[in-house]
Short mmCIF file of C-alpha atoms in Angstrom, two decimals:
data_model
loop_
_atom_site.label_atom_id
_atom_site.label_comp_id
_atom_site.label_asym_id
_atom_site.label_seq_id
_atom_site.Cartn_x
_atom_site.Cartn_y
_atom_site.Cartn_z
CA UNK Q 1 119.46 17.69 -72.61
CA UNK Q 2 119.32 14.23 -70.65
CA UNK Q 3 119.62 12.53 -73.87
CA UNK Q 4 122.95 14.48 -74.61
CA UNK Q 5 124.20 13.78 -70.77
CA UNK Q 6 123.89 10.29 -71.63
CA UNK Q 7 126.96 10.30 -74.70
CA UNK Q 8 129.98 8.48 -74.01
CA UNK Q 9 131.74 11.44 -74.70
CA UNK Q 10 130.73 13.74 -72.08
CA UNK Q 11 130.66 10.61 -69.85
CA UNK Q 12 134.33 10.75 -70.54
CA UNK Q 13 134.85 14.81 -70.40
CA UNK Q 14 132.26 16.39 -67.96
CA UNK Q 15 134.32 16.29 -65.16
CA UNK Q 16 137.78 17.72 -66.67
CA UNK Q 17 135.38 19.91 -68.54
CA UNK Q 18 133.66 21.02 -65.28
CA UNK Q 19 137.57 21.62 -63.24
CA UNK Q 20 138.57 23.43 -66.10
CA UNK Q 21 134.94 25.71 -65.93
CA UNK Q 22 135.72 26.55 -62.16
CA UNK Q 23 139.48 27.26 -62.86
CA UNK Q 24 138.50 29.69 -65.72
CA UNK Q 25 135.69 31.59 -64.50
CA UNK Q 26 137.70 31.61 -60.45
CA UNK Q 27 141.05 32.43 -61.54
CA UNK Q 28 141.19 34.17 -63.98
CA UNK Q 29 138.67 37.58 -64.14
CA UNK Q 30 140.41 38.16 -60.82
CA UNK Q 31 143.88 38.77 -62.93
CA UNK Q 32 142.13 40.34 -64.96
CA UNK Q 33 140.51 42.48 -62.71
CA UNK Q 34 144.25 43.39 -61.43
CA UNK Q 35 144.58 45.78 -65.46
CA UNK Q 36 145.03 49.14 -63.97
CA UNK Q 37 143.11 50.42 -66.69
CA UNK Q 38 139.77 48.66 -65.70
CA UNK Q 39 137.91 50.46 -62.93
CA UNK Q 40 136.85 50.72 -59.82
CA UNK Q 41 140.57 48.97 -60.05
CA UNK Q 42 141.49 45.32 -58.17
CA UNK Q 43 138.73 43.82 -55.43
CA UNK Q 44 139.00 45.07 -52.21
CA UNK Q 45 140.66 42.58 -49.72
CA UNK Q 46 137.25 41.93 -48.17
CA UNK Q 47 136.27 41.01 -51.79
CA UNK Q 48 139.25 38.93 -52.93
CA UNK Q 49 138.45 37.08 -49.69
CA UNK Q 50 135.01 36.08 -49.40
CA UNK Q 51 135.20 35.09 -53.16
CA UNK Q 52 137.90 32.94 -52.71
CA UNK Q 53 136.56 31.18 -49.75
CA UNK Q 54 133.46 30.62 -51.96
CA UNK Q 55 135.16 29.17 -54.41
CA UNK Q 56 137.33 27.38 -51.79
CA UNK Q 57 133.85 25.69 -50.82
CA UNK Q 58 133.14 25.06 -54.19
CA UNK Q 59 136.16 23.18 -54.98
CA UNK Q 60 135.68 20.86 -51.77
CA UNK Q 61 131.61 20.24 -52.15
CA UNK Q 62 132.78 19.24 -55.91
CA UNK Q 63 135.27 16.98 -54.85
CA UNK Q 64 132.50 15.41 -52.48
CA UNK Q 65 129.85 14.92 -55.06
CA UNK Q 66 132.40 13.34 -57.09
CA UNK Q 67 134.03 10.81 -54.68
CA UNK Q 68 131.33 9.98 -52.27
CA UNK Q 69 130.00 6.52 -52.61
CA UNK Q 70 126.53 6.17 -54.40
CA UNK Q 71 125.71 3.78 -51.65
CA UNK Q 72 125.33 -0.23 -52.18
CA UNK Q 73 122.97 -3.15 -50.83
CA UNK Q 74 125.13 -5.60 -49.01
CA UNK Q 75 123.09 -9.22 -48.60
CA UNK Q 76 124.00 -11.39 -45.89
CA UNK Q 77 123.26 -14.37 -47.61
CA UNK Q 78 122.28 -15.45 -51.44
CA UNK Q 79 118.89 -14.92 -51.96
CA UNK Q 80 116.98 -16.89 -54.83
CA UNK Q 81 113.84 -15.31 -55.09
CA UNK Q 82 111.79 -12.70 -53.42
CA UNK Q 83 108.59 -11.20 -52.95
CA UNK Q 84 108.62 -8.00 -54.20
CA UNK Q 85 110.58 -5.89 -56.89
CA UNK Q 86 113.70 -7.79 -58.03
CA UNK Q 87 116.75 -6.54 -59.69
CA UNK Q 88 117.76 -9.09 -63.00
CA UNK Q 89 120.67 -7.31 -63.09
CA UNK Q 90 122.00 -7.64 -59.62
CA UNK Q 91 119.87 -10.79 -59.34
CA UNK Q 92 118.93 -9.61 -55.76
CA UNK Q 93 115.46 -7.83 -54.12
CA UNK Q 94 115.40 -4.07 -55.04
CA UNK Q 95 114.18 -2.48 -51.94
CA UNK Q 96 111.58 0.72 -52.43
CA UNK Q 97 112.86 3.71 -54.58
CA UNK Q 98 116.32 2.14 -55.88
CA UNK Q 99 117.10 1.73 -59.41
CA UNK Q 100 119.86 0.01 -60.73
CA UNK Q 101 122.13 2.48 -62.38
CA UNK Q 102 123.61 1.20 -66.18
CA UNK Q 103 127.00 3.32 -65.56
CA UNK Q 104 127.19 2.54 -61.54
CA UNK Q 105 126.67 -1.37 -62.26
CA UNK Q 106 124.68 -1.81 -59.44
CA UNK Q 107 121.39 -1.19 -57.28
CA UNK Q 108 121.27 2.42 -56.01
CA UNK Q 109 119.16 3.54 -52.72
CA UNK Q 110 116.92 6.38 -53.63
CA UNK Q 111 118.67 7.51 -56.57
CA UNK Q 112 117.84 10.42 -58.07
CA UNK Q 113 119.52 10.00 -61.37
CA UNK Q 114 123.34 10.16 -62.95
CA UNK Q 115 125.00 12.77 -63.54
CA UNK Q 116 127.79 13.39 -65.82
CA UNK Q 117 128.93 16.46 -64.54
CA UNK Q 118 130.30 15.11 -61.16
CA UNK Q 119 130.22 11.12 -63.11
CA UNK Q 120 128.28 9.49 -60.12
CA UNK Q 121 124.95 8.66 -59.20
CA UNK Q 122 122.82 11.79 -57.20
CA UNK Q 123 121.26 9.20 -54.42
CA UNK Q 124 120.48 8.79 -50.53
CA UNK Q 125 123.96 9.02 -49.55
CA UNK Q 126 125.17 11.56 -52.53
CA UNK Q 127 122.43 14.36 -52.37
CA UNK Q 128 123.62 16.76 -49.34
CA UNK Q 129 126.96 16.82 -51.33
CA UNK Q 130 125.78 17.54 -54.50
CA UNK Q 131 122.81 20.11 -53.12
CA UNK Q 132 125.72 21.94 -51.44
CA UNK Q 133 128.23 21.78 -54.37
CA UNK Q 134 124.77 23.72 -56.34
CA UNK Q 135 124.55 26.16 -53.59
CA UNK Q 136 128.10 27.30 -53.25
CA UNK Q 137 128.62 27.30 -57.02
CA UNK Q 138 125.53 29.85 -57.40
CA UNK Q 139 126.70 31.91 -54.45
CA UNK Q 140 130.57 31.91 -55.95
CA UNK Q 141 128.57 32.50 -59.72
CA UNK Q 142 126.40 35.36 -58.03
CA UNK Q 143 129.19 37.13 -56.54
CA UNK Q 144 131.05 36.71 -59.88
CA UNK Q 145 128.91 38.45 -61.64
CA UNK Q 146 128.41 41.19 -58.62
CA UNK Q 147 132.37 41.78 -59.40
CA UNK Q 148 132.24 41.68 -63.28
CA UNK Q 149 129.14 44.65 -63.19
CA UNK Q 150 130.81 47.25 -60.84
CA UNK Q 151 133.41 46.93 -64.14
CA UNK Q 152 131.09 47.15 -66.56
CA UNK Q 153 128.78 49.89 -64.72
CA UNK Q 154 132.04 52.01 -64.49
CA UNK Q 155 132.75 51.68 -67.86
CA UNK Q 156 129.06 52.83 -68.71
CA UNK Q 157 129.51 56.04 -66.23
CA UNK Q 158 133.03 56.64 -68.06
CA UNK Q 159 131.56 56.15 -71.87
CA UNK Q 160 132.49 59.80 -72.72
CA UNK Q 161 135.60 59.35 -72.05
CA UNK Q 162 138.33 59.35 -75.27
CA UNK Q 163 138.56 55.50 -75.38
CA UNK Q 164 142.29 55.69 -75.54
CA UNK Q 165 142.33 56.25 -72.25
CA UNK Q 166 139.97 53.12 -71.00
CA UNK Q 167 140.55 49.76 -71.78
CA UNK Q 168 142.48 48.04 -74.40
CA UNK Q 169 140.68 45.69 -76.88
CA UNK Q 170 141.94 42.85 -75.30
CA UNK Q 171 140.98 43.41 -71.72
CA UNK Q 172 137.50 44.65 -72.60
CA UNK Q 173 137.12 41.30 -75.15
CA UNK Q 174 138.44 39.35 -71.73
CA UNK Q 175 135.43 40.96 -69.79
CA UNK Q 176 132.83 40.50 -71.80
CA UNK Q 177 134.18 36.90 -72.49
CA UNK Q 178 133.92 36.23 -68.77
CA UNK Q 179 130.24 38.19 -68.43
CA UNK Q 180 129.03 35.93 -70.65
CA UNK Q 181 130.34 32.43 -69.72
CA UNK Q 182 129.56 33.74 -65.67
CA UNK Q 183 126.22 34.41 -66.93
CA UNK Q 184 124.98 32.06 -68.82
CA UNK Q 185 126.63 29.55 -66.15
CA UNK Q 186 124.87 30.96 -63.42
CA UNK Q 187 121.75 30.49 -65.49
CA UNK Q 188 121.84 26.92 -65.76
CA UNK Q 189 123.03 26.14 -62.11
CA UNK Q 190 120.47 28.53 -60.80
CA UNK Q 191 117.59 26.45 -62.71
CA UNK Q 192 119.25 23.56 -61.86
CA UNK Q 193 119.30 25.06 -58.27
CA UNK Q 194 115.81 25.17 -58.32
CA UNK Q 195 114.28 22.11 -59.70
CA UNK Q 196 116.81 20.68 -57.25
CA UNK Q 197 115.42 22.42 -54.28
CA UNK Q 198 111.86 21.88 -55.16
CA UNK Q 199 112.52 17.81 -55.21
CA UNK Q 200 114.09 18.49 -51.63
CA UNK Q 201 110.82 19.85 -50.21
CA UNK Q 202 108.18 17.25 -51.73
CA UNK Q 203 111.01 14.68 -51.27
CA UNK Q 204 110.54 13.79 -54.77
CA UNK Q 205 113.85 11.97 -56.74
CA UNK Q 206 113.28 13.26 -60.56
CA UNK Q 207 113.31 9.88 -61.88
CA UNK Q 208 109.79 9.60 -59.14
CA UNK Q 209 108.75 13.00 -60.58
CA UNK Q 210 109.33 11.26 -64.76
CA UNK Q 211 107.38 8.29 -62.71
CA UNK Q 212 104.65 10.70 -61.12
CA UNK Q 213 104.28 12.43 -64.55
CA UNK Q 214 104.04 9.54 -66.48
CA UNK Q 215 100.99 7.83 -64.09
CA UNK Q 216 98.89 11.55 -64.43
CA UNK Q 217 99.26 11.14 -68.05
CA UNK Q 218 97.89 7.66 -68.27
CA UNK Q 219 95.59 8.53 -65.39
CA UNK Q 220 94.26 11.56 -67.53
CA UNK Q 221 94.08 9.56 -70.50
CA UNK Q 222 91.39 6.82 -69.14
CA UNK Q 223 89.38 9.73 -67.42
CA UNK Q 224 88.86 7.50 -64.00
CA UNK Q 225 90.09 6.89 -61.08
CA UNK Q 226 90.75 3.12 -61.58
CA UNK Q 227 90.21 0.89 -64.96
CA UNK Q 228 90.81 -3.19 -65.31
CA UNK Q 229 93.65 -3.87 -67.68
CA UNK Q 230 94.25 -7.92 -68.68
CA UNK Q 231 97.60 -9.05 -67.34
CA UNK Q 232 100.31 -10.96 -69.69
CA UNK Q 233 98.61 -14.12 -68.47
CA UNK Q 234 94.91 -13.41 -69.36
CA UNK Q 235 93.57 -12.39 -65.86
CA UNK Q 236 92.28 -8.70 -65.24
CA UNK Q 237 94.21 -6.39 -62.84
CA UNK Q 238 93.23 -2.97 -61.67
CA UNK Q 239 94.69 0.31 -62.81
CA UNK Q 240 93.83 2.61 -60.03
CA UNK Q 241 95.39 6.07 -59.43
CA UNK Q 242 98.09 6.01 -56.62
CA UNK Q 243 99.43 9.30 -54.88
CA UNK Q 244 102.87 10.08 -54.25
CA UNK Q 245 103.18 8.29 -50.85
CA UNK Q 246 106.55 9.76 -49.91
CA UNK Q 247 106.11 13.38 -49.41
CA UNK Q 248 105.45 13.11 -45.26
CA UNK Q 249 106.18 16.96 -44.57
CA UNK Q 250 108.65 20.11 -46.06
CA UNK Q 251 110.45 19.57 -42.95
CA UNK Q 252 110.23 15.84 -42.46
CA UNK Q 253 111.29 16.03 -46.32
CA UNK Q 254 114.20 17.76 -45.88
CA UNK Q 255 115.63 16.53 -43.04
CA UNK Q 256 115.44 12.90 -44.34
CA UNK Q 257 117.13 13.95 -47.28
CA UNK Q 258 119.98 15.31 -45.08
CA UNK Q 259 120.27 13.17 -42.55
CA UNK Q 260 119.74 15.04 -39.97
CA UNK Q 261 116.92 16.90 -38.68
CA UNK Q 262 119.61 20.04 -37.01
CA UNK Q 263 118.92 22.51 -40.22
CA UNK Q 264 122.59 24.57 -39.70
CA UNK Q 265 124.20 21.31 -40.68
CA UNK Q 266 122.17 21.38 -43.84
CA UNK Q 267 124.39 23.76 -45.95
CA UNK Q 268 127.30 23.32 -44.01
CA UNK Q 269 130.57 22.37 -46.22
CA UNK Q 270 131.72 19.65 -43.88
CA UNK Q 271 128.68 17.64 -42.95
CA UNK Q 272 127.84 14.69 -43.56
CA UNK Q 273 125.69 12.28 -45.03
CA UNK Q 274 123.10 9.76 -44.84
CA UNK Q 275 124.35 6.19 -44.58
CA UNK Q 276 122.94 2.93 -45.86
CA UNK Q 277 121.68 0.92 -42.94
CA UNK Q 278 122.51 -3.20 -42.23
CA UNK Q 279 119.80 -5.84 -40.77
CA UNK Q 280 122.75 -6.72 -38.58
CA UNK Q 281 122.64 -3.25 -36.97
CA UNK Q 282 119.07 -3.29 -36.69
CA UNK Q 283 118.66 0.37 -38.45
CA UNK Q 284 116.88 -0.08 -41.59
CA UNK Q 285 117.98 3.18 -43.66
CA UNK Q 286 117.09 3.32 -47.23
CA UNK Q 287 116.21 0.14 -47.28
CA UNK Q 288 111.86 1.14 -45.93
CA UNK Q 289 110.52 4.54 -46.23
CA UNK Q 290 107.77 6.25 -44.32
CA UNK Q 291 105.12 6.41 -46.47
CA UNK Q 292 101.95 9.38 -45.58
CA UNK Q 293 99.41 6.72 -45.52
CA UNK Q 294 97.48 8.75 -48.37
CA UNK Q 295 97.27 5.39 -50.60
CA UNK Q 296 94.51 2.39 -49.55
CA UNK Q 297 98.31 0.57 -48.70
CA UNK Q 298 101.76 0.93 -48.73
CA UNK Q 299 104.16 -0.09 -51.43
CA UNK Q 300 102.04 0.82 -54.29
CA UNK Q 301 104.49 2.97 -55.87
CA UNK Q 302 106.19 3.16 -58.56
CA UNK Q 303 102.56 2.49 -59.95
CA UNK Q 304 102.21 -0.09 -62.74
CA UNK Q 305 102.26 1.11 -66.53
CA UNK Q 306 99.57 -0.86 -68.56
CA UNK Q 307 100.79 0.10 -71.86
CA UNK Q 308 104.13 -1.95 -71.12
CA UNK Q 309 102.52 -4.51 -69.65
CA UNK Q 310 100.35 -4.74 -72.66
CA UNK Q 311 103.06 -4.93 -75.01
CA UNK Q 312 104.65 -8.05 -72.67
CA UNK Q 313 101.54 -9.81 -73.38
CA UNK Q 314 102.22 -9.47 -77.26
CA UNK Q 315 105.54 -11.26 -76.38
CA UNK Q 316 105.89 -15.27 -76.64
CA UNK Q 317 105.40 -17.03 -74.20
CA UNK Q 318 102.28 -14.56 -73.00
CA UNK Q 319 103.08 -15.55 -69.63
CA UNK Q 320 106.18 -16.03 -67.15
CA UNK Q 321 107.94 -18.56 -67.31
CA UNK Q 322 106.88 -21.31 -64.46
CA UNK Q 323 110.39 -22.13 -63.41
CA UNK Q 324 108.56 -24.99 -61.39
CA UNK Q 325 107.32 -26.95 -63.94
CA UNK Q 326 110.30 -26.67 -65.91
CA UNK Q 327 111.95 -28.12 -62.83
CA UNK Q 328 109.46 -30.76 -62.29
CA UNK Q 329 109.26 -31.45 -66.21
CA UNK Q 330 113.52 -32.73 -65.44
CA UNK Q 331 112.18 -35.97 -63.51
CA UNK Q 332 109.74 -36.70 -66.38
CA UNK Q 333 109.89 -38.94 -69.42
CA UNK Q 334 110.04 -38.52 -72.77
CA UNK Q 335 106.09 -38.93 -73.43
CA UNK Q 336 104.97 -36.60 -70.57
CA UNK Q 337 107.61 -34.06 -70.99
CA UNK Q 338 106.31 -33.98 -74.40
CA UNK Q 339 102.50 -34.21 -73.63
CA UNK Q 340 103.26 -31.01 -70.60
CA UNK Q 341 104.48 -28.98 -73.71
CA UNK Q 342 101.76 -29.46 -75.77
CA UNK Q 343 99.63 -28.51 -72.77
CA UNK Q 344 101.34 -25.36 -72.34
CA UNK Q 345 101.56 -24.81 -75.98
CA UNK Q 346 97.68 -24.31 -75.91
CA UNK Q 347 97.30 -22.95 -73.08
CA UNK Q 348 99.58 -19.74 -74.49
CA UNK Q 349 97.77 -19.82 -77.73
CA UNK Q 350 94.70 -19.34 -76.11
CA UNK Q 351 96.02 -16.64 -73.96
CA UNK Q 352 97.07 -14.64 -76.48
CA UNK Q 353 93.48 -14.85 -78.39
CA UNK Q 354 92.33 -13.57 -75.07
CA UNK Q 355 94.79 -10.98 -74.43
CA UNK Q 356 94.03 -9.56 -78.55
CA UNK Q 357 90.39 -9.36 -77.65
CA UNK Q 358 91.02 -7.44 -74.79
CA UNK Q 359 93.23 -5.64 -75.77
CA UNK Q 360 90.75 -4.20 -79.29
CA UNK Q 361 88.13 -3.84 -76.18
CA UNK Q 362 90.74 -1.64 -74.35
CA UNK Q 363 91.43 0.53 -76.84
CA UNK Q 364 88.05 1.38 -78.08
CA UNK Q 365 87.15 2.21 -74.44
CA UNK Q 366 90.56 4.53 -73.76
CA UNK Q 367 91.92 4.54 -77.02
CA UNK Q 368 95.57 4.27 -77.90
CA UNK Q 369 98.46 6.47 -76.05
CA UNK Q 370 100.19 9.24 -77.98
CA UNK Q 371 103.23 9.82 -75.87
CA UNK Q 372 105.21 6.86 -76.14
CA UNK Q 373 108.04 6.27 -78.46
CA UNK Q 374 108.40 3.86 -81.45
CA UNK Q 375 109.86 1.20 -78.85
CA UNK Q 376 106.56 2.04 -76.91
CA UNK Q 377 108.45 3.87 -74.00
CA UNK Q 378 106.93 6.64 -72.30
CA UNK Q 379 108.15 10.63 -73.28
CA UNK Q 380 107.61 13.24 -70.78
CA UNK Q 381 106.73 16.49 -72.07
CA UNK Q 382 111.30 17.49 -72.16
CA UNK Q 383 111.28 14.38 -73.89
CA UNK Q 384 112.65 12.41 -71.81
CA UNK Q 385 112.50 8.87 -70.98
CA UNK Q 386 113.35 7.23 -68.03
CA UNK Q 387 117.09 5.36 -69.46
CA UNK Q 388 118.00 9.34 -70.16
CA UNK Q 389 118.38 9.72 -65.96
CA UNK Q 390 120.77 6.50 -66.08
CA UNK Q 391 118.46 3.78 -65.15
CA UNK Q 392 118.89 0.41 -66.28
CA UNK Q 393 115.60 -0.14 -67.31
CA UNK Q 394 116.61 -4.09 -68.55
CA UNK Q 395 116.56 -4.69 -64.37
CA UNK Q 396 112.97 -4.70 -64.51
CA UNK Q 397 110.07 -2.50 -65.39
CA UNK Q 398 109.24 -0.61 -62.48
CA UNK Q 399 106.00 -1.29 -61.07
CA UNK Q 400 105.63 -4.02 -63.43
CA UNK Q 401 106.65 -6.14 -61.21
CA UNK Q 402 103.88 -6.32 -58.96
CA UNK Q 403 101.40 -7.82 -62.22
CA UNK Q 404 101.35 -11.32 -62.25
CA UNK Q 405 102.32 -12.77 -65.74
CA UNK Q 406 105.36 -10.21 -66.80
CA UNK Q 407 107.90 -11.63 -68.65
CA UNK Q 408 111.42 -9.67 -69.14
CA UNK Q 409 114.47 -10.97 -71.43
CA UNK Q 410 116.12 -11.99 -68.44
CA UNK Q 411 113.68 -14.33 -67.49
CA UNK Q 412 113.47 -16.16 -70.90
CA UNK Q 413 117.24 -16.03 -70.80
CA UNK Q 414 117.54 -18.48 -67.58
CA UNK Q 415 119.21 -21.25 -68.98
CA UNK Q 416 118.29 -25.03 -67.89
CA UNK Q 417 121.41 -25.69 -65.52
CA UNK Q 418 120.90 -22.21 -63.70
CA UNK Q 419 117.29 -24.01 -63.01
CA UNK Q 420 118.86 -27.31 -61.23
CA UNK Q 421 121.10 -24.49 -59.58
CA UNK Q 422 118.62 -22.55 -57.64
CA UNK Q 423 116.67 -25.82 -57.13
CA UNK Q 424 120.06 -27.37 -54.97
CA UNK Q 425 120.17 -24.47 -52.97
CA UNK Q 426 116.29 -24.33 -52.59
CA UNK Q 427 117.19 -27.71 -50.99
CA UNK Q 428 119.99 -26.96 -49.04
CA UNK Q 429 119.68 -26.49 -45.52
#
């Protein structure tokens, strides 16, 4: 299903499709609940109006999921490099649980993934809009279908009844039509509703829970705690398993998520959200996260994948690129720019016959990992990989980054003059 969420064409068509969903199914069984020959006869008044202000809600928390802002990071000044998780595609840090979204073109705070359906990001400043829009379109669904089965229970009670005098053809084709698209509707919005819900509590985004899932696999599949892997530059790192540091409390959870810790406001149509803090303003909001202190230290999630950082190493060059000696290498001559290649030259060659005995050693000891694609990404158990949420994952492999000795297309892509760039304005002051 993520896979299919991710065509161009319903990237183009969910929403319409969606309006056009909420028009049918709010709009019209109430005409046709207005057929004097359909019993118990039109909704009460009480009936036509707490349906129609649930729908009313539902049009409005729509509209809000839709046209609230995903949230951005706003730098005070250009920043060249960073400790820390960087974004290649915003060229700027990446603060803890953002991802850079391919369809938002940009870095968003806590995001949860994209969806098609309201065509914008589900993130820190998004959620409470699009948790509410979900709760008001299951209560308007539920009471839907409360509506449509008083009709069809009183056509049960009058089934020996000549049928000439019930329905016509038409109108009972029109009810069953809307039984079944109210159904099967509230069906997938109550799931939806759930897993939704559920990442509320344990404060858990779904591309952390692909993340979470992906680590027990690979955890399971070396049997311990903690292994050595050998880094893209020939030294060992450790594997060790990390707990989900962000889940500080149901309440804690929830209230963070919401922005607010008074629970009425939770569900309430017209609340608010969470907004993206500034280092001007001094609050710091989605930019750090309490962690629950379960891990040896902080900022050890998203935890490393060794398979991908095994397959970097099989890249050339086996290591990063050392921007500074490339740098340095400008001021030399001819001979020892020549003579520093050679050197590194050997030096990679004899990383990679390193990193191939390793890597045989590794896999007689864990052996080799079934659930990864032919590109050697990871496939959850849905079958889903982590660009089927909307990540960019070209920004950077998450967790990687921590590994000394990872090398991404963007870094090999740095041309010579963007070098002698960054180097002027290292030197600026």
């Amino acid at each position: 299903m993520a896979g299919f969420n991710e065509s161009a064409v319903v990237q183009v068509i969910a929403v319409p499709a969606v309006c056009t969903l909420i028009t049918f199914l709010g709009y019209f069984p109430q005409i046709l609940f207005r057929n004097e020959t359909l019993q118990p006869g039109p909704p009460s008044t009480s009936e036509t109006y707490i349906f129609n202000t649930l729908l009313a809600l539902l049009w409005y928390t729509y509209y809000k999921a839709v046209t609230t802002d995903p949230g951005r990071y706003v730098f005070d000044e250009k920043i060249i490099e960073v400790e820390g998780r960087w974004c290649n595609k915003c060229d700027a840090p990446k603060p803890p649980r953002a991802h850079h979204c391919r369809h938002c073109k940009r870095c968003v705070p806590k995001m949860d993934h994209h969806c098609p359906w309201t065509k914008n990001c589900v993130s820190m400043t998004t959620f409470p809009h699009f948790y509410r829009f979900l709760c008001y379109a299951n209560f308007a669904l539920w009471y839907l279908c409360y509506l449509v089965f008083q009709r069809f229970y009183a056509l049960w009670e009058e089934r020996h009844m000549p049928a000439y005098l019930g329905p016509s053809i038409p109108v009972l084709a029109s009810l069953a039509i809307s039984g079944l698209v109210c159904f099967f509707t509230s069906l997938l919005l109550g799931i939806m509703l759930v897993t939704t819900t559920k990442n509320w509590v344990f404060n858990q985004t779904t591309i952390e829970g692909w993340e979470a899932d992906r680590h027990e696999a690979i955890a399971e599949r070396g049997g311990k705690d903690w292994w050595d892997v050998t880094g893209p530059d020939g030294k060992k790192f450790r594997f060790e398993k990390v707990e989900f540091p962000y889940d500080i409390g149901f309440f804690e959870n929830m209230s963070q998520a919401m922005g607010t810790s008074f629970f009425p406001m939770w569900l309430f149509p017209f609340a608010g959200n969470p907004k993206i803090g500034t280092s001007k303003s001094g609050k710091r909001t989605g930019w750090e996260w309490e962690e629950n202190g379960f891990n040896r230290t902080e900022g050890m999630w998203p935890p490393p994948d060794p398979e991908k950082i095994r397959r970097a190493a099989r890249t050339w060059p086996a290591g990063r690129r050392d921007f500074d000696a490339e740098l340095r290498a400008l001021d030399d001559d001819d001979e020892q720019f020549k003579e520093a290649f050679r050197k590194r030259q050997a030096a990679d060659i004899e990383r990679r016959k390193n990193m191939m005995v390793a890597e045989l050693e590794e896999d007689d000891e864990y052996g080799m990992p079934s659930d990864v694609d032919e590109n050697g990404d990871w496939v959850n158990e849905d079958g889903e990989k982590l660009v089927d949420f909307g990540v960019d994952v070209d920004d950077g492999m998450p967790g990687d980054d921590r590994v000394e000795g990872i090398t991404t297309a963007h870094d090999e892509d740095v041309p010579l003059a963007e070098l002698i760039r960054r180097r002027k304005a290292a030197a600026r002051p």
